[in-house]
mmCIF file of C-alpha atoms and ligand atoms in Angstrom:
data_model
loop_
_atom_site.group_PDB
_atom_site.id
_atom_site.type_symbol
_atom_site.label_atom_id
_atom_site.label_comp_id
_atom_site.label_asym_id
_atom_site.label_seq_id
_atom_site.Cartn_x
_atom_site.Cartn_y
_atom_site.Cartn_z
ATOM 1 C CA MET Q 1 -74.519 -47.138 -31.769
ATOM 2 C CA THR Q 2 -71.498 -48.368 -33.719
ATOM 3 C CA ALA Q 3 -69.276 -50.894 -31.979
ATOM 4 C CA ILE Q 4 -66.390 -53.093 -33.079
ATOM 5 C CA ALA Q 5 -67.477 -56.725 -32.847
ATOM 6 C CA ILE Q 6 -65.369 -59.886 -32.838
ATOM 7 C CA THR Q 7 -67.300 -61.609 -35.642
ATOM 8 C CA ALA Q 8 -65.468 -64.960 -35.147
ATOM 9 C CA PRO Q 9 -62.299 -66.037 -33.323
ATOM 10 C CA GLY Q 10 -59.351 -65.212 -35.593
ATOM 11 C CA GLY Q 11 -56.979 -62.610 -36.982
ATOM 12 C CA PRO Q 12 -57.408 -58.823 -36.842
ATOM 13 C CA GLU Q 13 -59.750 -58.977 -39.885
ATOM 14 C CA VAL Q 14 -62.530 -60.465 -37.705
ATOM 15 C CA LEU Q 15 -62.898 -57.062 -35.978
ATOM 16 C CA LYS Q 16 -65.774 -55.373 -37.824
ATOM 17 C CA PRO Q 17 -67.996 -52.338 -37.147
ATOM 18 C CA GLN Q 18 -71.549 -53.391 -36.221
ATOM 19 C CA GLU Q 19 -74.682 -51.557 -35.118
ATOM 20 C CA ARG Q 20 -75.557 -52.535 -31.547
ATOM 21 C CA PRO Q 21 -78.168 -51.215 -29.077
ATOM 22 C CA THR Q 22 -76.808 -48.434 -26.849
ATOM 23 C CA PRO Q 23 -76.389 -50.055 -23.413
ATOM 24 C CA VAL Q 24 -78.484 -48.897 -20.454
ATOM 25 C CA PRO Q 25 -76.677 -48.259 -17.134
ATOM 26 C CA GLY Q 26 -77.826 -50.424 -14.220
ATOM 27 C CA LYS Q 27 -77.551 -49.849 -10.492
ATOM 28 C CA GLY Q 28 -74.343 -48.003 -9.620
ATOM 29 C CA GLU Q 29 -73.335 -47.698 -13.271
ATOM 30 C CA ILE Q 30 -72.777 -44.810 -15.679
ATOM 31 C CA LEU Q 31 -73.148 -44.646 -19.460
ATOM 32 C CA VAL Q 32 -70.114 -42.989 -21.041
ATOM 33 C CA LYS Q 33 -70.052 -41.433 -24.529
ATOM 34 C CA VAL Q 34 -66.656 -42.796 -25.508
ATOM 35 C CA ALA Q 35 -64.078 -40.362 -26.920
ATOM 36 C CA ALA Q 36 -61.166 -42.812 -26.864
ATOM 37 C CA ALA Q 37 -60.508 -46.439 -25.892
ATOM 38 C CA GLY Q 38 -57.211 -48.098 -24.996
ATOM 39 C CA VAL Q 39 -56.050 -51.275 -26.756
ATOM 40 C CA ASN Q 40 -54.495 -53.949 -24.573
ATOM 41 C CA ARG Q 41 -52.914 -57.355 -25.204
ATOM 42 C CA PRO Q 42 -55.850 -59.084 -23.446
ATOM 43 C CA ASP Q 43 -58.105 -57.685 -26.245
ATOM 44 C CA VAL Q 44 -55.955 -59.618 -28.744
ATOM 45 C CA LEU Q 45 -56.338 -62.781 -26.658
ATOM 46 C CA GLN Q 46 -60.128 -62.220 -26.543
ATOM 47 C CA ARG Q 47 -60.204 -61.782 -30.337
ATOM 48 C CA LEU Q 48 -58.317 -65.061 -30.753
ATOM 49 C CA GLY Q 49 -60.902 -66.800 -28.547
ATOM 50 C CA PHE Q 50 -58.554 -67.430 -25.581
ATOM 51 C CA TYR Q 51 -59.936 -64.837 -23.139
ATOM 52 C CA PRO Q 52 -63.748 -64.853 -23.083
ATOM 53 C CA PRO Q 53 -65.522 -62.000 -21.264
ATOM 54 C CA PRO Q 54 -66.687 -62.827 -17.728
ATOM 55 C CA ALA Q 55 -70.353 -63.890 -17.343
ATOM 56 C CA GLY Q 56 -72.777 -61.034 -17.941
ATOM 57 C CA VAL Q 57 -70.216 -58.825 -19.703
ATOM 58 C CA THR Q 58 -70.672 -57.648 -23.324
ATOM 59 C CA ASP Q 59 -68.759 -59.497 -26.056
ATOM 60 C CA ILE Q 60 -67.506 -56.161 -27.469
ATOM 61 C CA PRO Q 61 -63.775 -55.859 -26.635
ATOM 62 C CA GLY Q 62 -62.156 -52.932 -24.809
ATOM 63 C CA LEU Q 63 -61.072 -52.671 -21.180
ATOM 64 C CA GLU Q 64 -60.574 -48.909 -20.742
ATOM 65 C CA ILE Q 65 -62.176 -45.725 -21.992
ATOM 66 C CA ALA Q 66 -62.231 -41.956 -21.640
ATOM 67 C CA GLY Q 67 -65.252 -39.835 -22.462
ATOM 68 C CA GLU Q 68 -68.233 -37.884 -21.195
ATOM 69 C CA VAL Q 69 -70.884 -39.199 -18.825
ATOM 70 C CA ALA Q 70 -74.135 -39.433 -20.828
ATOM 71 C CA ALA Q 71 -76.443 -40.952 -18.194
ATOM 72 C CA CYS Q 72 -76.374 -42.319 -14.647
ATOM 73 C CA GLY Q 73 -78.101 -45.494 -13.460
ATOM 74 C CA ALA Q 74 -79.967 -45.914 -10.168
ATOM 75 C CA GLU Q 75 -77.891 -45.110 -7.056
ATOM 76 C CA ALA Q 76 -74.946 -43.834 -9.166
ATOM 77 C CA SER Q 77 -74.130 -40.593 -7.387
ATOM 78 C CA ARG Q 78 -70.455 -39.747 -7.939
ATOM 79 C CA TRP Q 79 -70.890 -38.416 -11.504
ATOM 80 C CA LYS Q 80 -73.421 -36.349 -13.435
ATOM 81 C CA PRO Q 81 -74.054 -36.084 -17.188
ATOM 82 C CA GLY Q 82 -71.398 -33.908 -18.805
ATOM 83 C CA ASP Q 83 -68.570 -34.956 -16.442
ATOM 84 C CA THR Q 84 -65.490 -36.322 -18.190
ATOM 85 C CA VAL Q 85 -64.009 -39.561 -16.880
ATOM 86 C CA ALA Q 86 -61.401 -42.231 -17.527
ATOM 87 C CA ALA Q 87 -62.723 -45.661 -16.593
ATOM 88 C CA LEU Q 88 -61.719 -49.289 -16.270
ATOM 89 C CA VAL Q 89 -64.435 -51.454 -17.863
ATOM 90 C CA ALA Q 90 -64.908 -55.216 -17.983
ATOM 91 C CA GLY Q 91 -65.560 -54.991 -21.757
ATOM 92 C CA GLY Q 92 -67.296 -52.877 -24.380
ATOM 93 C CA GLY Q 93 -64.733 -50.087 -24.784
ATOM 94 C CA TYR Q 94 -64.524 -50.353 -28.601
ATOM 95 C CA ALA Q 95 -67.862 -48.559 -29.082
ATOM 96 C CA GLU Q 96 -69.546 -45.171 -29.169
ATOM 97 C CA TYR Q 97 -71.104 -45.769 -25.743
ATOM 98 C CA CYS Q 98 -69.909 -47.976 -22.892
ATOM 99 C CA ILE Q 99 -71.057 -48.853 -19.380
ATOM 100 C CA ALA Q 100 -68.697 -48.382 -16.417
ATOM 101 C CA HIS Q 101 -69.260 -48.931 -12.719
ATOM 102 C CA GLU Q 102 -69.196 -45.482 -11.135
ATOM 103 C CA SER Q 103 -66.513 -46.599 -8.676
ATOM 104 C CA HIS Q 104 -64.201 -47.658 -11.541
ATOM 105 C CA ALA Q 105 -64.289 -44.189 -13.147
ATOM 106 C CA LEU Q 106 -61.844 -41.432 -12.258
ATOM 107 C CA PRO Q 107 -61.680 -37.765 -13.227
ATOM 108 C CA ILE Q 108 -59.417 -37.046 -16.204
ATOM 109 C CA PRO Q 109 -56.120 -35.768 -14.786
ATOM 110 C CA SER Q 110 -55.602 -32.131 -15.757
ATOM 111 C CA GLY Q 111 -53.554 -31.675 -18.903
ATOM 112 C CA LEU Q 112 -54.317 -35.125 -20.354
ATOM 113 C CA SER Q 113 -56.138 -35.471 -23.685
ATOM 114 C CA MET Q 114 -58.971 -37.994 -24.038
ATOM 115 C CA ALA Q 115 -56.598 -40.306 -25.960
ATOM 116 C CA GLN Q 116 -53.989 -40.102 -23.185
ATOM 117 C CA ALA Q 117 -56.611 -40.618 -20.474
ATOM 118 C CA ALA Q 118 -57.992 -43.697 -22.259
ATOM 119 C CA ALA Q 119 -54.499 -45.222 -22.190
ATOM 120 C CA VAL Q 120 -54.281 -45.084 -18.395
ATOM 121 C CA PRO Q 121 -56.783 -47.267 -16.459
ATOM 122 C CA GLU Q 122 -55.910 -50.862 -17.474
ATOM 123 C CA THR Q 123 -52.153 -50.537 -17.045
ATOM 124 C CA PHE Q 124 -52.215 -48.247 -13.997
ATOM 125 C CA PHE Q 125 -54.713 -50.432 -12.121
ATOM 126 C CA THR Q 126 -52.712 -53.555 -13.057
ATOM 127 C CA VAL Q 127 -49.312 -52.112 -12.170
ATOM 128 C CA TRP Q 128 -50.513 -50.488 -8.963
ATOM 129 C CA HIS Q 129 -52.110 -53.641 -7.666
ATOM 130 C CA ASN Q 130 -49.403 -56.084 -8.736
ATOM 131 C CA VAL Q 131 -46.222 -54.088 -8.118
ATOM 132 C CA PHE Q 132 -47.156 -52.048 -5.059
ATOM 133 C CA GLU Q 133 -49.949 -54.028 -3.350
ATOM 134 C CA ARG Q 134 -49.074 -57.659 -4.103
ATOM 135 C CA GLY Q 135 -45.332 -57.037 -4.703
ATOM 136 C CA ARG Q 136 -45.019 -54.432 -1.904
ATOM 137 C CA LEU Q 137 -42.268 -52.546 -3.796
ATOM 138 C CA LYS Q 138 -40.664 -49.982 -1.492
ATOM 139 C CA GLU Q 139 -38.467 -46.934 -2.004
ATOM 140 C CA GLY Q 140 -34.833 -47.974 -2.495
ATOM 141 C CA GLU Q 141 -35.732 -51.488 -3.693
ATOM 142 C CA THR Q 142 -35.090 -52.867 -7.186
ATOM 143 C CA LEU Q 143 -37.909 -53.811 -9.578
ATOM 144 C CA LEU Q 144 -37.270 -56.071 -12.575
ATOM 145 C CA VAL Q 145 -39.975 -55.625 -15.238
ATOM 146 C CA HIS Q 146 -40.194 -57.994 -18.194
ATOM 147 C CA GLY Q 147 -41.568 -56.370 -21.363
ATOM 148 C CA GLY Q 148 -40.379 -52.901 -20.350
ATOM 149 C CA SER Q 149 -41.598 -51.224 -23.547
ATOM 150 C CA SER Q 150 -45.140 -52.636 -23.308
ATOM 151 C CA GLY Q 151 -48.123 -50.627 -22.086
ATOM 152 C CA ILE Q 152 -47.689 -52.354 -18.722
ATOM 153 C CA GLY Q 153 -43.893 -51.953 -18.745
ATOM 154 C CA THR Q 154 -43.846 -48.228 -19.573
ATOM 155 C CA THR Q 155 -46.319 -47.657 -16.737
ATOM 156 C CA ALA Q 156 -44.321 -49.768 -14.286
ATOM 157 C CA ILE Q 157 -41.049 -47.967 -15.084
ATOM 158 C CA GLN Q 158 -42.559 -44.536 -14.458
ATOM 159 C CA LEU Q 159 -44.505 -45.399 -11.308
ATOM 160 C CA ALA Q 160 -41.614 -47.294 -9.737
ATOM 161 C CA LYS Q 161 -39.100 -44.515 -10.487
ATOM 162 C CA ALA Q 162 -41.496 -41.852 -9.172
ATOM 163 C CA ARG Q 163 -41.725 -43.819 -5.919
ATOM 164 C CA GLY Q 164 -37.973 -44.071 -5.510
ATOM 165 C CA ALA Q 165 -37.227 -47.608 -6.709
ATOM 166 C CA ARG Q 166 -34.445 -48.748 -9.065
ATOM 167 C CA VAL Q 167 -35.775 -50.297 -12.261
ATOM 168 C CA ILE Q 168 -34.309 -53.000 -14.509
ATOM 169 C CA VAL Q 169 -36.246 -53.961 -17.640
ATOM 170 C CA THR Q 170 -36.094 -56.552 -20.381
ATOM 171 C CA ALA Q 171 -37.058 -55.636 -23.956
ATOM 172 C CA GLY Q 172 -36.597 -57.203 -27.377
ATOM 173 C CA SER Q 173 -34.467 -54.650 -29.259
ATOM 174 C CA ALA Q 174 -31.841 -51.957 -28.745
ATOM 175 C CA GLU Q 175 -34.419 -49.320 -29.732
ATOM 176 C CA LYS Q 176 -36.874 -50.572 -27.106
ATOM 177 C CA CYS Q 177 -34.136 -50.716 -24.464
ATOM 178 C CA GLU Q 178 -33.251 -47.093 -25.247
ATOM 179 C CA ALA Q 179 -36.921 -46.031 -24.988
ATOM 180 C CA CYS Q 180 -37.082 -47.677 -21.538
ATOM 181 C CA ARG Q 181 -33.922 -45.831 -20.418
ATOM 182 C CA GLN Q 182 -35.409 -42.536 -21.667
ATOM 183 C CA LEU Q 183 -38.445 -43.240 -19.472
ATOM 184 C CA GLY Q 184 -36.210 -43.686 -16.444
ATOM 185 C CA ALA Q 185 -35.152 -47.340 -16.380
ATOM 186 C CA ASP Q 186 -31.734 -47.640 -14.731
ATOM 187 C CA VAL Q 187 -30.782 -50.786 -16.661
ATOM 188 C CA ALA Q 188 -32.304 -52.210 -19.857
ATOM 189 C CA VAL Q 189 -31.535 -55.772 -20.945
ATOM 190 C CA ASN Q 190 -32.035 -56.862 -24.556
ATOM 191 C CA TYR Q 191 -33.455 -60.297 -23.774
ATOM 192 C CA ARG Q 192 -32.679 -61.552 -27.280
ATOM 193 C CA THR Q 193 -28.908 -61.046 -26.878
ATOM 194 C CA GLU Q 194 -28.258 -60.708 -23.113
ATOM 195 C CA ASP Q 195 -28.911 -62.724 -19.952
ATOM 196 C CA PHE Q 196 -31.268 -60.871 -17.617
ATOM 197 C CA VAL Q 197 -30.282 -63.036 -14.635
ATOM 198 C CA ALA Q 198 -26.590 -62.151 -14.883
ATOM 199 C CA ILE Q 199 -27.270 -58.459 -15.545
ATOM 200 C CA THR Q 200 -29.783 -58.202 -12.686
ATOM 201 C CA LYS Q 201 -27.265 -59.766 -10.291
ATOM 202 C CA ASN Q 202 -24.369 -57.606 -11.565
ATOM 203 C CA SER Q 203 -26.313 -54.377 -11.336
ATOM 204 C CA THR Q 204 -27.492 -55.055 -7.777
ATOM 205 C CA GLY Q 205 -24.110 -55.989 -6.312
ATOM 206 C CA GLY Q 206 -25.086 -59.672 -6.446
ATOM 207 C CA ALA Q 207 -28.266 -59.168 -4.394
ATOM 208 C CA GLY Q 208 -30.930 -59.562 -7.123
ATOM 209 C CA ALA Q 209 -34.308 -57.870 -7.681
ATOM 210 C CA ASN Q 210 -36.679 -57.342 -4.767
ATOM 211 C CA VAL Q 211 -39.779 -57.455 -6.977
ATOM 212 C CA ILE Q 212 -40.184 -59.023 -10.438
ATOM 213 C CA LEU Q 213 -43.213 -58.262 -12.625
ATOM 214 C CA ASP Q 214 -43.484 -61.116 -15.131
ATOM 215 C CA MET Q 215 -45.737 -61.422 -18.179
ATOM 216 C CA VAL Q 216 -43.699 -64.152 -19.893
ATOM 217 C CA GLY Q 217 -43.662 -67.339 -17.761
ATOM 218 C CA GLY Q 218 -42.190 -70.558 -19.244
ATOM 219 C CA ASP Q 219 -38.450 -70.775 -18.593
ATOM 220 C CA TYR Q 220 -38.544 -67.245 -17.112
ATOM 221 C CA ILE Q 221 -40.106 -68.724 -13.968
ATOM 222 C CA GLU Q 222 -36.939 -70.528 -12.876
ATOM 223 C CA ARG Q 223 -34.759 -67.652 -14.117
ATOM 224 C CA ASN Q 224 -36.868 -65.191 -12.092
ATOM 225 C CA TYR Q 225 -36.156 -67.285 -8.982
ATOM 226 C CA GLU Q 226 -32.440 -66.956 -9.813
ATOM 227 C CA ALA Q 227 -32.678 -63.204 -10.428
ATOM 228 C CA ALA Q 228 -34.692 -62.520 -7.252
ATOM 229 C CA ALA Q 229 -33.218 -61.181 -4.014
ATOM 230 C CA VAL Q 230 -33.672 -62.867 -0.631
ATOM 231 C CA GLU Q 231 -37.316 -62.247 0.426
ATOM 232 C CA GLY Q 232 -38.046 -61.330 -3.225
ATOM 233 C CA ARG Q 233 -41.605 -61.106 -4.530
ATOM 234 C CA ILE Q 234 -42.408 -62.380 -8.051
ATOM 235 C CA VAL Q 235 -45.742 -61.293 -9.469
ATOM 236 C CA GLN Q 236 -47.157 -63.139 -12.461
ATOM 237 C CA ILE Q 237 -49.581 -61.184 -14.661
ATOM 238 C CA ALA Q 238 -49.505 -63.202 -17.892
ATOM 239 C CA PHE Q 239 -47.889 -66.076 -19.774
ATOM 240 C CA GLN Q 240 -46.752 -64.974 -23.195
ATOM 241 C CA GLY Q 241 -44.564 -68.047 -23.065
ATOM 242 C CA SER Q 242 -45.844 -71.280 -21.547
ATOM 243 C CA PRO Q 243 -47.976 -71.386 -18.377
ATOM 244 C CA ARG Q 244 -46.100 -74.613 -17.533
ATOM 245 C CA ALA Q 245 -42.503 -75.002 -16.416
ATOM 246 C CA ASN Q 246 -40.192 -77.579 -14.896
ATOM 247 C CA VAL Q 247 -38.798 -75.654 -11.933
ATOM 248 C CA ASP Q 248 -36.381 -76.345 -9.093
ATOM 249 C CA PHE Q 249 -38.423 -74.950 -6.200
ATOM 250 C CA ARG Q 250 -35.606 -75.063 -3.649
ATOM 251 C CA ARG Q 251 -34.880 -71.372 -4.256
ATOM 252 C CA ILE Q 252 -38.299 -70.504 -2.828
ATOM 253 C CA MET Q 253 -37.176 -71.971 0.497
ATOM 254 C CA LEU Q 254 -33.561 -70.862 0.408
ATOM 255 C CA LYS Q 255 -34.361 -67.250 -0.537
ATOM 256 C CA ARG Q 256 -37.775 -67.132 1.180
ATOM 257 C CA LEU Q 257 -39.402 -66.017 -2.090
ATOM 258 C CA THR Q 258 -43.061 -65.208 -2.648
ATOM 259 C CA HIS Q 259 -44.542 -66.066 -6.067
ATOM 260 C CA THR Q 260 -48.015 -64.593 -6.534
ATOM 261 C CA GLY Q 261 -50.135 -63.187 -9.343
ATOM 262 C CA SER Q 262 -53.509 -61.826 -10.315
ATOM 263 C CA THR Q 263 -55.776 -60.985 -13.201
ATOM 264 C CA LEU Q 264 -57.790 -57.771 -13.108
ATOM 265 C CA ARG Q 265 -60.802 -58.336 -15.319
ATOM 266 C CA SER Q 266 -62.505 -61.031 -13.274
ATOM 267 C CA ARG Q 267 -62.075 -59.259 -9.906
ATOM 268 C CA ALA Q 268 -65.156 -58.270 -7.892
ATOM 269 C CA VAL Q 269 -66.577 -54.757 -8.332
ATOM 270 C CA ALA Q 270 -65.475 -53.855 -4.793
ATOM 271 C CA ASP Q 271 -61.902 -55.072 -5.396
ATOM 272 C CA LYS Q 272 -61.578 -52.915 -8.523
ATOM 273 C CA ALA Q 273 -63.125 -49.971 -6.670
ATOM 274 C CA ALA Q 274 -60.464 -50.320 -3.958
ATOM 275 C CA ILE Q 275 -57.720 -50.374 -6.598
ATOM 276 C CA ALA Q 276 -59.325 -47.309 -8.262
ATOM 277 C CA ARG Q 277 -59.196 -45.400 -4.958
ATOM 278 C CA ALA Q 278 -55.545 -46.301 -4.435
ATOM 279 C CA VAL Q 279 -54.650 -45.335 -8.014
ATOM 280 C CA GLU Q 280 -56.486 -42.004 -7.660
ATOM 281 C CA GLU Q 281 -54.669 -41.279 -4.410
ATOM 282 C CA ASN Q 282 -51.192 -42.378 -5.462
ATOM 283 C CA ALA Q 283 -50.869 -42.105 -9.248
ATOM 284 C CA TRP Q 284 -53.320 -39.344 -10.210
ATOM 285 C CA PRO Q 285 -51.257 -36.555 -8.616
ATOM 286 C CA LEU Q 286 -48.207 -37.758 -10.582
ATOM 287 C CA LEU Q 287 -50.209 -37.647 -13.839
ATOM 288 C CA ALA Q 288 -51.803 -34.276 -13.043
ATOM 289 C CA SER Q 289 -48.400 -32.723 -12.255
ATOM 290 C CA GLY Q 290 -46.941 -34.030 -15.527
ATOM 291 C CA ARG Q 291 -44.270 -36.003 -13.631
ATOM 292 C CA ILE Q 292 -45.425 -39.136 -15.421
ATOM 293 C CA ALA Q 293 -47.531 -39.585 -18.578
ATOM 294 C CA PRO Q 294 -48.907 -42.487 -20.570
ATOM 295 C CA VAL Q 295 -46.637 -43.348 -23.505
ATOM 296 C CA LEU Q 296 -48.752 -43.292 -26.689
ATOM 297 C CA ASP Q 297 -47.380 -45.257 -29.617
ATOM 298 C CA LYS Q 298 -50.147 -44.624 -32.156
ATOM 299 C CA ILE Q 299 -53.787 -43.500 -32.341
ATOM 300 C CA PHE Q 300 -56.238 -45.148 -34.783
ATOM 301 C CA PRO Q 301 -59.865 -44.319 -35.605
ATOM 302 C CA LEU Q 302 -62.306 -46.826 -34.028
ATOM 303 C CA ALA Q 303 -63.130 -48.288 -37.468
ATOM 304 C CA GLU Q 304 -59.440 -49.241 -37.853
ATOM 305 C CA ALA Q 305 -59.293 -51.360 -34.677
ATOM 306 C CA ASP Q 306 -58.031 -54.211 -36.887
ATOM 307 C CA GLN Q 307 -54.937 -52.140 -37.737
ATOM 308 C CA ALA Q 308 -54.304 -51.390 -34.070
ATOM 309 C CA HIS Q 309 -54.403 -55.144 -33.349
ATOM 310 C CA THR Q 310 -52.083 -55.841 -36.292
ATOM 311 C CA ARG Q 311 -49.591 -53.344 -34.856
ATOM 312 C CA MET Q 312 -49.858 -54.839 -31.373
ATOM 313 C CA GLU Q 313 -49.251 -58.353 -32.691
ATOM 314 C CA SER Q 314 -46.253 -57.147 -34.713
ATOM 315 C CA SER Q 315 -44.766 -55.989 -31.355
ATOM 316 C CA ALA Q 316 -43.418 -52.926 -33.205
ATOM 317 C CA HIS Q 317 -45.159 -50.607 -30.724
ATOM 318 C CA ILE Q 318 -43.602 -48.877 -27.728
ATOM 319 C CA GLY Q 319 -46.225 -47.984 -25.115
ATOM 320 C CA LYS Q 320 -49.933 -47.817 -25.807
ATOM 321 C CA LEU Q 321 -52.233 -48.030 -28.813
ATOM 322 C CA VAL Q 322 -55.474 -46.043 -28.642
ATOM 323 C CA LEU Q 323 -58.701 -45.877 -30.679
ATOM 324 C CA THR Q 324 -60.547 -42.568 -31.053
ATOM 325 C CA VAL Q 325 -64.300 -42.456 -31.608
HETATM 326 N N1 NAP E 1 -53.009 -59.910 -15.104
HETATM 327 C C1 NAP E 1 -53.579 -58.777 -15.439
HETATM 328 O O1 NAP E 1 -54.426 -58.244 -14.739
HETATM 329 C C2 NAP E 1 -53.164 -58.118 -16.739
HETATM 330 C C3 NAP E 1 -53.743 -56.884 -17.093
HETATM 331 C C4 NAP E 1 -53.312 -56.271 -18.281
HETATM 332 C C5 NAP E 1 -52.349 -56.894 -19.077
HETATM 333 N N2 NAP E 1 -51.856 -58.104 -18.698
HETATM 334 C C6 NAP E 1 -50.814 -58.768 -19.507
HETATM 335 O O2 NAP E 1 -49.665 -57.973 -19.486
HETATM 336 C C7 NAP E 1 -48.943 -58.144 -20.704
HETATM 337 C C8 NAP E 1 -48.636 -56.785 -21.300
HETATM 338 O O3 NAP E 1 -49.833 -56.202 -21.756
HETATM 339 P P1 NAP E 1 -49.795 -54.943 -22.729
HETATM 340 O O4 NAP E 1 -51.203 -54.620 -23.037
HETATM 341 O O5 NAP E 1 -48.895 -53.939 -22.137
HETATM 342 O O6 NAP E 1 -49.168 -55.651 -24.033
HETATM 343 P P2 NAP E 1 -47.984 -55.313 -25.026
HETATM 344 O O7 NAP E 1 -47.745 -53.837 -25.070
HETATM 345 O O8 NAP E 1 -48.302 -55.987 -26.296
HETATM 346 O O9 NAP E 1 -46.738 -56.017 -24.356
HETATM 347 C C9 NAP E 1 -46.283 -57.300 -24.534
HETATM 348 C C10 NAP E 1 -44.805 -57.278 -24.170
HETATM 349 O O10 NAP E 1 -44.316 -58.583 -23.916
HETATM 350 C C11 NAP E 1 -42.952 -58.547 -24.204
HETATM 351 N N3 NAP E 1 -42.350 -59.860 -24.333
HETATM 352 C C12 NAP E 1 -42.766 -60.903 -25.111
HETATM 353 N N4 NAP E 1 -41.912 -61.943 -24.953
HETATM 354 C C13 NAP E 1 -40.959 -61.560 -24.074
HETATM 355 C C14 NAP E 1 -39.802 -62.180 -23.504
HETATM 356 N N5 NAP E 1 -39.461 -63.431 -23.820
HETATM 357 N N6 NAP E 1 -39.052 -61.465 -22.626
HETATM 358 C C15 NAP E 1 -39.383 -60.215 -22.278
HETATM 359 N N7 NAP E 1 -40.456 -59.570 -22.781
HETATM 360 C C16 NAP E 1 -41.230 -60.231 -23.673
HETATM 361 C C17 NAP E 1 -42.918 -57.775 -25.507
HETATM 362 O O11 NAP E 1 -41.604 -57.274 -25.663
HETATM 363 P P3 NAP E 1 -40.878 -57.241 -27.088
HETATM 364 O O12 NAP E 1 -41.851 -56.605 -28.056
HETATM 365 O O13 NAP E 1 -39.695 -56.405 -26.819
HETATM 366 O O14 NAP E 1 -40.592 -58.653 -27.451
HETATM 367 C C18 NAP E 1 -43.933 -56.670 -25.228
HETATM 368 O O15 NAP E 1 -43.310 -55.523 -24.693
HETATM 369 C C19 NAP E 1 -49.799 -59.011 -21.606
HETATM 370 O O16 NAP E 1 -49.306 -60.331 -21.539
HETATM 371 C C20 NAP E 1 -51.171 -58.913 -20.980
HETATM 372 O O17 NAP E 1 -51.952 -60.033 -21.244
HETATM 373 C C21 NAP E 1 -52.227 -58.719 -17.556
#
């Protein structure tokens, strides 16, 4: 099969088509003939050499796919060849065939194309787990999302609004702020020209945000503590700034804050299966009814994965980038 390999750590040009053996599904796994694969920021980090695949996982990048089940391994009973699925995978999505654990695959919500379906698993699993399970966001509460126009951000805006929360976002341009408002964000802060702490406080009557989803870190850590409400929950999912910060921790005590975080890829099979069940129960009906939809920025052929990475690193995109096979 043809796959996109990371031929050396480096720029987008190191992504090159290569012939690789078609993988064979093991116990509890399915082989999927990939129709489309989502592109995520962690793929860029892997390409740069900063995010190696977990032990035993293919070196081919790609964390989410949509396609048709081609074969089932031993004891894999949920799916049969010919079924169409969207699946979270630990790697290997940028290829004609990819292995998924059967419990990490979900039926394609009605009305979604393969490209749309491929754009769903990584961000929906991440947002569901971090905003609603770890962050315990409730109806009527306020969520502050950094990077509102990202794949993660556009998912968080839609899920939080659909579940009755108020949403404040940060984004890096007026155009991106407007796109976030169009998706349902109540307040959009251009972080290059405005102060998200002051605007979060002002737009919540001084109370602050109940949950903050942060992918930036660095000096945002202390500012998140300032922007958080009493009993606020701050959930860290990445550090696009520094993973280190000099922070006055007194606010954790005074406001009784919780600062937590997680990373999806390295979680146990059973943990991801539990998240998959929760996503299927809570988010799939919203996708199937058309109430929410993945935001697709641009679709590239698999052979042009380097161009998809170039676009992601330019940060010109709004929403998701997808490869079609
Ligand atoms: N922990 C997990 O399980 C997990 C899973 C998936 C993804 N992630 C992480 O989540 C992040 C988003 O992933 P993605 O695939 O959606 O990537 P993406 O679309 O490339 O998003 C990156 C976003 O970061 C924003 N950003 C950068 N600096 C910022 C700042 N100072 N203030 C506010 N926003 C800032 C960018 O906004 P502008 O373009 O407007 O600057 C952009 O929207 C990545 O860091 C990724 O590694 C974590």
